[in-house]
């Protein structure tokens, strides 16, 4: 074939022109993912693994200790279930949120401002979407690992009563995805370590109020609406329904909430990375 | 001893007169500064510590005001709605019972102090040695390593009081206190619990050369279990005997029990009360001795 244009220096597949999302996405998430895997597992795998302990401690303390005071609570569909059965799925949702938020705020903040990792990555052919998705996938892998471990502990404690409960593992990944895709975008606005405290400041009330330890009906109507607008409440409800195998249209609604959240978060994060580094 | 003898280099009479006329203080000689520092070094370092804290003043204020509101609302109002309708009863010791909110309030206050102690005695101490190297400047002056420990202790105690005092006001507002006459002393017993926890932690942090995730492990395997298993949210007796010991060795449990006595007159054997105070003092003292030793060793290298 006759050559009509000047010979290219880069291989054809690296050319962003004429490719979907060409300037943002180099189809090389795996490079970011593999680098992250190597870096985290190489340095502090003990810390990684031990993250799984936290929700288990909560489950033992609250489920057994507090459960002995409370007895049973009305679960999804109004059926009375043991207190440990009630909080276990909620704790799984919380741990998915915590892991994702920690990974996408603290860790990303460090990489963004101190290690200058993304600056280096974006100087290569990697685009902001590769970086965002690579980092998020890493957080999700960790989340899936914890969720599997936690579900196994639930089973060992006799808290799994329906085969549907296995679906809690992918559901935890979806919840984590929702939070992780937003966390990175928010972190990109932060300038000092102290500002990260605001993240905890939003998470603590969400953790305590999202029907985690007691039903939402405790609160006045106005406050209930605020809580129902928060993502964690949807995560908790979805998990709780899955744990007893009571799937309704509401379950689909909760899932949809996260799908939308993931989409918006990814758009925002990619845009932020682009405006920070590719001006 | 007069100024002349101290300084060795006499300040001329004319110079002294000039200072007197202008109403200025004569500048201190290096020897005078040194002797003051030898005497008040801990206070000087605490002053530095507290001034530095203003750099994150908003965080301090936010956690001091926001956290109690969230916990009191979540636990005392929300969870109480489940607990109080069950058949659980919290014995006040004299035959009467108290509500869940009253039961949980002293524990939340004690926890707040422990959390401050945990925060200030981990990364902050390592930062002093490694990242910011705040300890090396004062150490090159007549200020001794021991005074750094004391100054740090004063500093984080002040921050604990800044946290516990507003917390106590919120407890009053929420009606979580039955005997306000004695309950205000909780401000100090909670801080004592924080010192008992913070000093050994300070000693440990001072011994670390590098952060390889030890602090995350401390948070996960010490702070978190203490928070959950120290009779905070339910009496220690509702846990199986095999894990009840976590509460007994926990400074949080001892300071919480003291708080319960002060807040609603929780009745227990007086000997046990003595044990609570003695245990907290002992832990704090042992930690203090170890911290002084570790600081001196590390800065003497």
Coordinates of C-alpha atoms in Angstrom, one line a residue:
Chain A
X1 CA 0.0 0.0 0.0
X2 CA 1.2 3.4 -0.9
X3 CA 2.3 5.6 2.0
X4 CA 0.4 8.8 1.9
X5 CA 1.2 10.4 5.3
X6 CA 4.5 11.0 7.1
X7 CA 5.8 8.0 9.1
X8 CA 4.7 8.1 12.7
X9 CA 7.1 7.9 15.6
X10 CA 4.7 6.2 17.9
X11 CA 3.0 2.9 17.2
X12 CA -0.4 3.3 15.6
X13 CA -2.3 2.1 18.6
X14 CA -1.0 4.8 20.8
X15 CA -2.5 7.5 18.6
X16 CA -5.4 9.0 20.4
X17 CA -7.0 10.4 17.3
X18 CA -10.1 8.6 16.0
X19 CA -10.5 6.4 19.0
X20 CA -13.4 6.5 21.5
X21 CA -12.4 8.8 24.4
X22 CA -9.1 9.0 22.7
X23 CA -7.6 11.9 24.7
X24 CA -8.7 10.6 28.1
X25 CA -8.3 6.9 27.8
X26 CA -5.4 4.9 26.5
X27 CA -6.9 1.5 27.2
X28 CA -4.2 0.7 29.6
X29 CA -5.8 0.4 33.0
X30 CA -3.8 -2.7 33.8
X31 CA -0.5 -0.7 33.9
X32 CA -1.9 1.5 36.7
X33 CA -3.5 -1.5 38.4
X34 CA -0.4 -3.6 38.3
X35 CA 1.8 -0.8 39.7
X36 CA -0.6 -0.3 42.6
X37 CA -0.8 -3.9 43.4
X38 CA 2.9 -4.3 43.5
X39 CA 3.4 -1.1 45.6
X40 CA 0.8 -1.9 48.2
X41 CA 1.3 -5.6 48.6
X42 CA 5.1 -5.2 48.5
X43 CA 5.2 -2.7 51.4
X44 CA 2.4 -3.3 53.9
X45 CA 0.4 -6.3 53.3
X46 CA -0.2 -6.8 57.0
X47 CA -2.1 -3.6 57.2
X48 CA -4.0 -4.6 54.1
X49 CA -5.1 -7.9 55.5
X50 CA -5.9 -6.6 58.9
X51 CA -8.5 -4.1 57.5
X52 CA -10.8 -7.1 57.4
X53 CA -10.7 -7.3 61.2
X54 CA -12.5 -4.1 61.9
X55 CA -16.1 -5.0 60.8
X56 CA -15.6 -8.4 62.5
X57 CA -14.8 -6.7 65.8
X58 CA -17.9 -4.6 65.4
X59 CA -20.0 -7.6 64.6
X60 CA -18.8 -9.5 67.7
X61 CA -19.1 -6.6 70.1
X62 CA -22.4 -5.2 68.9
X63 CA -24.0 -8.4 67.8
X64 CA -23.2 -10.4 70.9
X65 CA -22.8 -7.7 73.6
X66 CA -25.5 -5.3 72.5
X67 CA -27.6 -8.1 71.0
X68 CA -28.0 -9.6 74.4
X69 CA -29.7 -6.4 75.5
X70 CA -31.8 -5.8 72.5
X71 CA -33.0 -9.3 71.4
X72 CA -34.8 -9.1 68.1
X73 CA -35.6 -6.3 65.6
X74 CA -37.9 -6.1 62.7
X75 CA -35.9 -6.9 59.5
X76 CA -36.8 -6.4 55.9
X77 CA -40.5 -7.3 55.4
X78 CA -41.2 -6.8 59.0
X79 CA -40.1 -10.3 60.1
X80 CA -38.3 -10.3 63.5
X81 CA -34.7 -11.2 63.2
X82 CA -31.8 -11.4 65.7
X83 CA -29.9 -8.2 66.3
X84 CA -26.7 -9.7 65.0
X85 CA -28.5 -10.7 61.8
X86 CA -29.8 -7.2 61.6
X87 CA -26.5 -5.3 61.8
X88 CA -24.2 -7.8 60.0
X89 CA -25.2 -6.7 56.4
X90 CA -25.1 -3.1 57.5
X91 CA -21.6 -3.5 58.8
X92 CA -20.6 -5.0 55.5
X93 CA -21.9 -2.0 53.6
X94 CA -20.1 0.3 56.1
X95 CA -16.8 -1.5 55.6
X96 CA -17.2 -1.3 51.9
X97 CA -17.7 2.4 52.2
X98 CA -14.8 2.9 54.7
X99 CA -12.3 0.9 52.6
X100 CA -13.2 2.7 49.4
X101 CA -13.2 6.2 51.0
X102 CA -9.9 5.5 52.8
X103 CA -8.3 4.3 49.6
X104 CA -9.6 7.1 47.4
X105 CA -8.9 10.0 49.8
X106 CA -6.0 9.3 52.2
X107 CA -4.0 7.2 49.7
X108 CA -4.8 9.3 46.7
X109 CA -4.0 12.5 48.5
X110 CA -0.6 11.2 49.3
X111 CA 0.0 10.0 45.8
X112 CA -1.3 13.3 44.3
X113 CA 0.5 15.8 46.5
X114 CA 3.6 14.1 47.9
X115 CA 4.5 11.2 45.7
X116 CA 3.5 13.1 42.5
X117 CA 2.6 9.8 41.1
X118 CA -0.2 10.8 38.8
X119 CA 1.9 13.6 37.3
X120 CA 4.4 11.0 36.2
X121 CA 1.7 8.6 34.9
X122 CA 0.0 11.3 32.9
X123 CA 3.3 12.3 31.3
X124 CA 3.2 9.0 29.6
X125 CA 0.5 7.8 27.1
X126 CA -1.8 7.1 30.0
X127 CA -4.9 9.2 30.2
X128 CA -6.8 10.5 33.3
X129 CA -9.5 7.8 32.8
X130 CA -6.9 5.1 32.9
X131 CA -5.5 6.5 36.1
X132 CA -8.8 6.9 37.7
X133 CA -10.1 3.5 36.8
X134 CA -6.8 1.7 37.7
X135 CA -6.8 3.2 41.1
X136 CA -10.5 2.5 41.7
X137 CA -10.1 -1.1 40.5
X138 CA -7.4 -1.6 43.1
X139 CA -9.7 -0.3 45.8
X140 CA -12.4 -2.7 44.6
X141 CA -10.2 -5.7 44.7
X142 CA -9.4 -5.0 48.3
X143 CA -13.1 -4.4 49.0
X144 CA -14.1 -7.7 47.4
X145 CA -11.5 -9.5 49.5
X146 CA -12.8 -8.0 52.7
X147 CA -16.4 -8.7 51.7
X148 CA -15.6 -12.4 51.1
X149 CA -13.9 -12.7 54.4
X150 CA -16.7 -11.0 56.3
X151 CA -19.4 -13.1 54.6
X152 CA -17.4 -16.2 55.6
X153 CA -17.3 -15.0 59.2
X154 CA -21.1 -14.3 59.1
X155 CA -21.6 -17.9 57.9
X156 CA -19.4 -19.2 60.6
X157 CA -21.4 -17.3 63.2
X158 CA -24.6 -18.8 61.8
X159 CA -25.9 -15.5 60.5
X160 CA -26.4 -16.5 56.9
X161 CA -29.9 -17.7 56.4
X162 CA -30.4 -17.5 52.6
X163 CA -28.3 -18.4 49.6
X164 CA -29.0 -14.9 48.3
X165 CA -26.6 -13.7 50.9
X166 CA -23.7 -14.7 48.6
X167 CA -24.8 -11.7 46.4
X168 CA -23.7 -9.4 49.2
X169 CA -20.1 -9.8 47.9
X170 CA -20.7 -8.3 44.5
X171 CA -23.1 -5.8 46.1
X172 CA -20.3 -4.7 48.4
X173 CA -18.1 -4.1 45.4
X174 CA -20.8 -1.9 43.8
X175 CA -21.1 0.1 47.0
X176 CA -17.3 0.5 47.2
X177 CA -17.3 1.5 43.5
X178 CA -19.8 4.3 44.1
X179 CA -17.8 5.8 47.0
X180 CA -14.4 5.3 45.4
X181 CA -15.4 7.0 42.1
X182 CA -16.4 10.1 44.1
X183 CA -13.7 10.0 46.7
X184 CA -10.9 10.6 44.2
X185 CA -12.7 13.7 42.7
X186 CA -13.2 15.2 46.1
X187 CA -9.6 14.6 47.1
X188 CA -8.4 16.5 44.1
X189 CA -9.8 19.6 45.6
X190 CA -8.0 19.2 48.9
X191 CA -4.8 21.1 49.7
X192 CA -3.8 20.1 53.3
X193 CA -4.0 16.9 55.4
X194 CA -6.3 18.7 57.8
X195 CA -8.9 19.1 55.2
X196 CA -9.1 15.3 55.0
X197 CA -10.7 15.5 58.5
X198 CA -13.8 16.8 56.8
X199 CA -14.2 13.5 55.1
X200 CA -14.4 11.8 58.5
X201 CA -16.8 14.4 59.5
X202 CA -19.2 13.5 56.8
X203 CA -18.7 9.7 57.2
X204 CA -19.2 9.4 61.0
X205 CA -22.8 10.7 61.0
X206 CA -23.6 8.8 57.9
X207 CA -22.2 5.6 59.6
X208 CA -24.3 6.1 62.8
X209 CA -27.5 7.4 61.3
X210 CA -28.0 5.2 58.1
X211 CA -30.2 2.6 59.8
X212 CA -27.0 0.7 60.6
X213 CA -27.7 0.0 64.3
X214 CA -31.4 0.7 64.5
X215 CA -34.3 1.4 62.1
X216 CA -34.8 4.7 60.5
X217 CA -38.2 5.1 62.0
X218 CA -36.6 6.5 65.2
X219 CA -36.1 9.8 63.5
X220 CA -38.5 12.6 62.5
X221 CA -39.7 12.5 59.0
X222 CA -37.5 15.4 57.8
X223 CA -34.4 13.8 59.0
X224 CA -35.4 10.5 57.4
X225 CA -35.5 12.2 54.0
X226 CA -32.0 13.6 54.5
X227 CA -30.7 10.1 55.5
X228 CA -32.4 8.5 52.6
X229 CA -30.7 10.8 50.2
X230 CA -27.3 9.6 51.5
X231 CA -25.6 6.8 49.6
X232 CA -24.8 4.7 52.7
X233 CA -28.5 4.2 53.5
X234 CA -29.1 2.7 50.1
X235 CA -26.1 0.4 50.6
X236 CA -27.3 -0.7 54.0
X237 CA -30.8 -1.4 52.8
X238 CA -29.7 -3.3 49.7
X239 CA -27.4 -5.5 51.8
X240 CA -30.0 -6.2 54.3
X241 CA -32.5 -7.2 51.7
X242 CA -29.9 -9.5 50.1
X243 CA -29.0 -11.1 53.4
X244 CA -32.4 -12.5 53.9
X245 CA -33.2 -13.0 50.2
X246 CA -36.1 -10.5 50.1
X247 CA -35.6 -8.9 46.7
X248 CA -38.1 -6.2 45.7
X249 CA -38.2 -3.3 43.3
X250 CA -36.7 -1.3 46.1
X251 CA -33.6 -3.4 45.8
X252 CA -33.3 -2.4 42.2
X253 CA -33.8 1.2 43.2
X254 CA -30.9 1.0 45.6
X255 CA -28.7 -0.5 42.9
X256 CA -29.7 2.1 40.4
X257 CA -28.7 4.8 42.9
X258 CA -25.2 3.4 42.9
X259 CA -25.0 3.0 39.1
X260 CA -25.8 6.7 38.8
X261 CA -23.3 7.6 41.5
X262 CA -20.6 5.6 39.8
X263 CA -21.2 7.3 36.4
X264 CA -21.2 10.8 37.9
X265 CA -18.2 10.1 40.0
X266 CA -16.2 8.8 37.1
X267 CA -17.0 11.8 34.9
X268 CA -16.1 14.2 37.8
X269 CA -12.8 12.4 38.6
X270 CA -11.7 12.2 35.0
X271 CA -12.5 15.9 34.5
X272 CA -10.6 16.9 37.6
X273 CA -7.5 14.9 36.7
X274 CA -7.6 16.4 33.2
X275 CA -7.9 19.9 34.4
X276 CA -5.1 19.4 37.1
X277 CA -2.6 17.8 34.8
X278 CA -3.4 18.2 31.1
X279 CA -4.1 21.9 30.8
Chain B
X1 CA 23.5 35.6 92.8
X2 CA 23.5 39.0 91.1
X3 CA 23.3 39.5 87.4
X4 CA 27.0 40.4 87.2
X5 CA 28.2 37.2 88.8
X6 CA 25.9 35.2 86.6
X7 CA 26.8 36.7 83.3
X8 CA 30.6 36.8 83.7
X9 CA 30.6 39.7 81.3
X10 CA 29.4 42.6 83.4
X11 CA 26.8 45.0 82.0
X12 CA 28.2 48.5 82.3
X13 CA 26.6 50.8 84.8
X14 CA 25.9 53.3 82.0
X15 CA 24.1 50.6 80.0
X16 CA 22.0 49.6 83.0
X17 CA 21.1 53.2 83.7
X18 CA 20.0 53.7 80.1
X19 CA 17.7 50.6 80.4
X20 CA 16.3 51.9 83.7
X21 CA 15.6 55.3 82.1
X22 CA 13.9 53.9 79.1
X23 CA 11.9 51.5 81.2
X24 CA 13.3 48.5 79.4
X25 CA 14.2 45.2 80.9
X26 CA 17.9 44.3 80.5
X27 CA 18.2 41.6 78.0
X28 CA 18.8 38.2 79.6
X29 CA 22.3 36.8 79.3
X30 CA 22.6 33.4 77.8
X31 CA 23.2 31.9 81.2
X32 CA 20.0 33.4 82.5
X33 CA 18.0 32.1 79.6
X34 CA 19.6 28.7 80.1
X35 CA 18.7 28.6 83.8
X36 CA 15.1 29.6 83.1
X37 CA 14.9 27.0 80.5
X38 CA 16.3 24.4 82.8
X39 CA 13.5 25.3 85.3
X40 CA 10.5 25.9 83.0
X41 CA 11.5 24.0 79.9
X42 CA 8.4 21.7 80.0
X43 CA 6.1 24.8 80.1
X44 CA 8.0 26.4 77.2
X45 CA 7.6 23.3 75.1
X46 CA 3.9 23.0 76.1
X47 CA 3.5 26.5 74.9
X48 CA 5.0 25.7 71.6
X49 CA 2.8 22.6 71.4
X50 CA -0.4 24.6 72.0
X51 CA 0.5 27.3 69.6
X52 CA 1.2 24.7 67.0
X53 CA -2.2 23.2 67.7
X54 CA -3.8 26.4 66.5
X55 CA -2.7 25.5 63.0
X56 CA -5.4 22.9 63.0
X57 CA -7.7 24.7 65.4
X58 CA -10.7 24.2 63.2
X59 CA -10.3 20.4 63.3
X60 CA -9.9 20.5 67.1
X61 CA -13.0 22.6 67.5
X62 CA -15.0 20.6 65.0
X63 CA -14.2 17.2 66.6
X64 CA -14.7 18.7 70.0
X65 CA -18.2 19.9 69.2
X66 CA -19.4 17.7 66.3
X67 CA -18.4 14.3 67.5
X68 CA -20.3 14.4 70.8
X69 CA -23.4 15.7 69.0
X70 CA -23.3 12.9 66.5
X71 CA -22.6 10.1 69.1
X72 CA -25.1 11.4 71.6
X73 CA -27.8 11.6 69.0
X74 CA -26.9 8.3 67.3
X75 CA -26.3 6.2 70.4
X76 CA -28.2 8.0 73.2
X77 CA -31.4 8.8 71.2
X78 CA -31.3 6.3 68.3
X79 CA -30.0 3.1 69.8
X80 CA -31.7 3.9 73.1
X81 CA -35.0 3.5 71.3
X82 CA -34.2 -0.2 70.8
X83 CA -32.5 -0.8 74.1
X84 CA -34.9 0.9 76.4
X85 CA -37.9 -0.8 74.9
X86 CA -36.3 -4.2 75.5
X87 CA -36.1 -5.7 78.9
X88 CA -32.6 -4.5 79.5
X89 CA -32.1 -2.5 82.7
X90 CA -29.1 -0.6 83.8
X91 CA -28.7 -0.9 87.5
X92 CA -27.7 2.2 89.2
X93 CA -26.6 0.0 92.2
X94 CA -29.1 1.3 94.7
X95 CA -32.1 -0.6 93.4
X96 CA -33.1 2.0 90.8
X97 CA -32.3 1.8 87.1
X98 CA -31.1 4.4 84.6
X99 CA -31.9 5.0 80.9
X100 CA -29.5 3.9 78.2
X101 CA -28.5 7.5 77.4
X102 CA -27.4 8.0 81.0
X103 CA -25.6 4.7 81.0
X104 CA -23.7 5.3 77.7
X105 CA -22.9 9.0 78.3
X106 CA -19.8 8.6 80.6
X107 CA -18.4 6.0 78.3
X108 CA -18.7 8.3 75.3
X109 CA -16.9 11.1 77.2
X110 CA -14.1 8.7 78.3
X111 CA -13.8 7.5 74.7
X112 CA -13.4 11.0 73.4
X113 CA -10.4 11.6 75.6
X114 CA -8.8 8.3 74.6
X115 CA -9.2 9.1 70.9
X116 CA -7.4 12.5 71.4
X117 CA -4.6 10.7 73.2
X118 CA -4.3 8.1 70.5
X119 CA -4.2 10.8 67.8
X120 CA -1.6 13.0 69.5
X121 CA 0.7 10.2 70.6
X122 CA 1.2 8.4 67.4
X123 CA 2.0 10.3 64.2
X124 CA 2.8 13.5 66.1
X125 CA 5.5 11.8 68.1
X126 CA 7.0 10.2 65.1
X127 CA 6.8 13.5 63.3
X128 CA 8.8 15.1 66.1
X129 CA 11.6 12.7 65.6
X130 CA 11.4 12.0 61.9
X131 CA 9.4 14.2 59.6
X132 CA 9.3 17.6 61.2
X133 CA 12.1 17.0 63.6
X134 CA 10.5 19.3 66.1
X135 CA 12.4 17.6 69.0
X136 CA 15.9 18.3 67.8
X137 CA 15.7 22.1 68.0
X138 CA 14.7 22.3 71.7
X139 CA 17.1 19.4 72.4
X140 CA 20.0 21.5 71.2
X141 CA 19.1 24.1 73.8
X142 CA 19.3 23.6 77.6
X143 CA 15.8 22.0 77.4
X144 CA 16.2 18.3 78.3
X145 CA 14.6 15.3 76.7
X146 CA 12.6 14.7 79.8
X147 CA 11.1 18.2 79.6
X148 CA 10.0 17.5 76.0
X149 CA 8.1 14.5 77.3
X150 CA 6.5 16.6 80.1
X151 CA 5.7 19.4 77.7
X152 CA 4.0 17.0 75.3
X153 CA 2.1 15.5 78.2
X154 CA 0.9 19.0 79.2
X155 CA 0.0 19.8 75.6
X156 CA -2.2 16.8 74.9
X157 CA -3.7 17.0 78.3
X158 CA -4.8 20.6 77.5
X159 CA -6.3 19.3 74.2
X160 CA -8.1 16.5 76.1
X161 CA -9.7 19.1 78.4
X162 CA -10.7 21.2 75.5
X163 CA -12.5 18.2 74.2
X164 CA -14.0 16.8 77.4
X165 CA -15.3 20.1 78.8
X166 CA -17.6 20.9 75.9
X167 CA -18.6 17.3 75.8
X168 CA -19.7 17.5 79.4
X169 CA -21.8 20.6 78.5
X170 CA -23.5 18.6 75.8
X171 CA -24.2 15.7 78.2
X172 CA -26.0 18.3 80.4
X173 CA -28.0 19.6 77.5
X174 CA -29.1 16.1 76.5
X175 CA -30.1 15.3 80.0
X176 CA -27.6 12.5 80.1
X177 CA -26.3 13.3 83.6
X178 CA -28.2 12.5 86.8
X179 CA -25.9 14.1 89.4
X180 CA -24.4 17.3 88.0
X181 CA -22.9 18.1 91.4
X182 CA -20.3 15.4 91.0
X183 CA -20.6 14.6 87.3
X184 CA -18.4 17.6 86.2
X185 CA -15.4 15.7 87.7
X186 CA -15.8 13.4 84.7
X187 CA -14.0 16.1 82.7
X188 CA -10.9 15.1 84.7
X189 CA -11.3 11.4 85.1
X190 CA -11.8 11.1 81.3
X191 CA -8.6 13.0 80.8
X192 CA -6.8 10.8 83.4
X193 CA -7.9 7.8 81.3
X194 CA -6.4 9.5 78.3
X195 CA -3.1 10.1 80.1
X196 CA -3.1 6.4 81.2
X197 CA -3.5 5.4 77.6
X198 CA -1.5 8.1 75.9
X199 CA 1.8 7.8 77.9
X200 CA 2.6 4.2 77.1
X201 CA 1.6 4.9 73.5
X202 CA 4.0 7.9 73.5
X203 CA 6.8 5.6 74.8
X204 CA 6.0 3.1 72.0
X205 CA 5.9 5.8 69.3
X206 CA 9.2 7.2 70.4
X207 CA 10.8 3.8 70.0
X208 CA 9.8 3.5 66.3
X209 CA 12.3 4.4 63.7
X210 CA 10.0 4.1 60.7
X211 CA 6.3 4.0 60.0
X212 CA 5.6 0.6 58.5
X213 CA 2.0 0.7 59.3
X214 CA 2.4 0.1 63.1
X215 CA 0.1 3.0 63.9
X216 CA -2.6 1.5 61.7
X217 CA -2.2 -1.7 63.6
X218 CA -2.4 0.1 66.9
X219 CA -5.6 1.7 65.8
X220 CA -7.0 -1.6 64.6
X221 CA -5.9 -4.0 67.2
X222 CA -5.7 -1.8 70.3
X223 CA -7.8 1.3 70.1
X224 CA -10.7 -0.3 68.2
X225 CA -11.1 -3.4 70.5
X226 CA -10.7 -1.2 73.6
X227 CA -13.5 1.1 72.3
X228 CA -15.8 -1.9 71.6
X229 CA -15.1 -4.2 74.4
X230 CA -14.6 -1.9 77.4
X231 CA -18.2 -1.9 78.6
X232 CA -18.8 1.2 76.5
X233 CA -22.1 0.3 74.8
X234 CA -23.2 -2.5 77.1
X235 CA -22.1 -3.7 80.5
X236 CA -19.0 -5.9 80.5
X237 CA -21.0 -8.7 81.9
X238 CA -23.0 -9.2 78.7
X239 CA -19.9 -10.4 77.0
X240 CA -18.7 -14.0 77.3
X241 CA -16.2 -14.5 80.1
X242 CA -13.5 -15.4 77.6
X243 CA -13.2 -11.9 76.2
X244 CA -14.2 -9.9 79.4
X245 CA -10.5 -9.5 80.3
X246 CA -10.1 -7.0 77.5
X247 CA -12.2 -4.6 79.6
X248 CA -10.3 -5.3 82.8
X249 CA -6.9 -4.3 81.3
X250 CA -8.4 -1.4 79.3
X251 CA -7.8 2.1 80.7
X252 CA -11.1 3.0 78.9
X253 CA -13.1 0.6 81.1
X254 CA -11.6 2.0 84.3
X255 CA -12.2 5.6 83.4
X256 CA -15.7 4.8 82.2
X257 CA -16.6 3.1 85.5
X258 CA -15.3 6.2 87.3
X259 CA -17.4 8.3 85.1
X260 CA -20.5 6.2 85.9
X261 CA -20.0 6.6 89.6
X262 CA -19.7 10.4 89.3
X263 CA -22.5 10.8 86.7
X264 CA -25.3 8.7 88.2
X265 CA -23.9 7.3 91.4
X266 CA -23.3 3.8 90.0
X267 CA -22.8 1.8 93.2
X268 CA -19.7 -0.4 93.4
X269 CA -17.4 -1.6 96.1
X270 CA -15.2 1.4 97.3
X271 CA -12.1 -0.9 96.9
X272 CA -12.9 -1.2 93.2
X273 CA -13.0 2.5 92.8
X274 CA -9.6 2.7 94.4
X275 CA -8.4 0.1 92.0
X276 CA -9.7 2.1 89.0
X277 CA -7.8 5.3 90.1
X278 CA -4.7 3.4 91.1
X279 CA -4.6 1.4 87.8
X280 CA -4.9 4.6 85.7
X281 CA -2.2 6.4 87.7
X282 CA 0.1 3.3 87.5
X283 CA -0.3 3.0 83.7
X284 CA 0.3 6.7 83.2
X285 CA 3.3 6.6 85.4
X286 CA 4.9 3.6 83.8
X287 CA 4.3 5.1 80.4
X288 CA 5.8 8.4 81.6
X289 CA 9.0 6.7 82.8
X290 CA 9.4 4.7 79.6
X291 CA 8.7 7.7 77.4
X292 CA 11.4 9.7 79.3
X293 CA 13.8 6.9 78.8
X294 CA 13.0 6.4 75.1
X295 CA 13.2 10.2 74.4
X296 CA 16.5 10.5 76.2
X297 CA 18.0 7.5 74.4
X298 CA 16.8 8.6 71.0
X299 CA 17.8 12.2 71.2
X300 CA 21.1 11.3 72.8
X301 CA 22.2 9.3 69.7

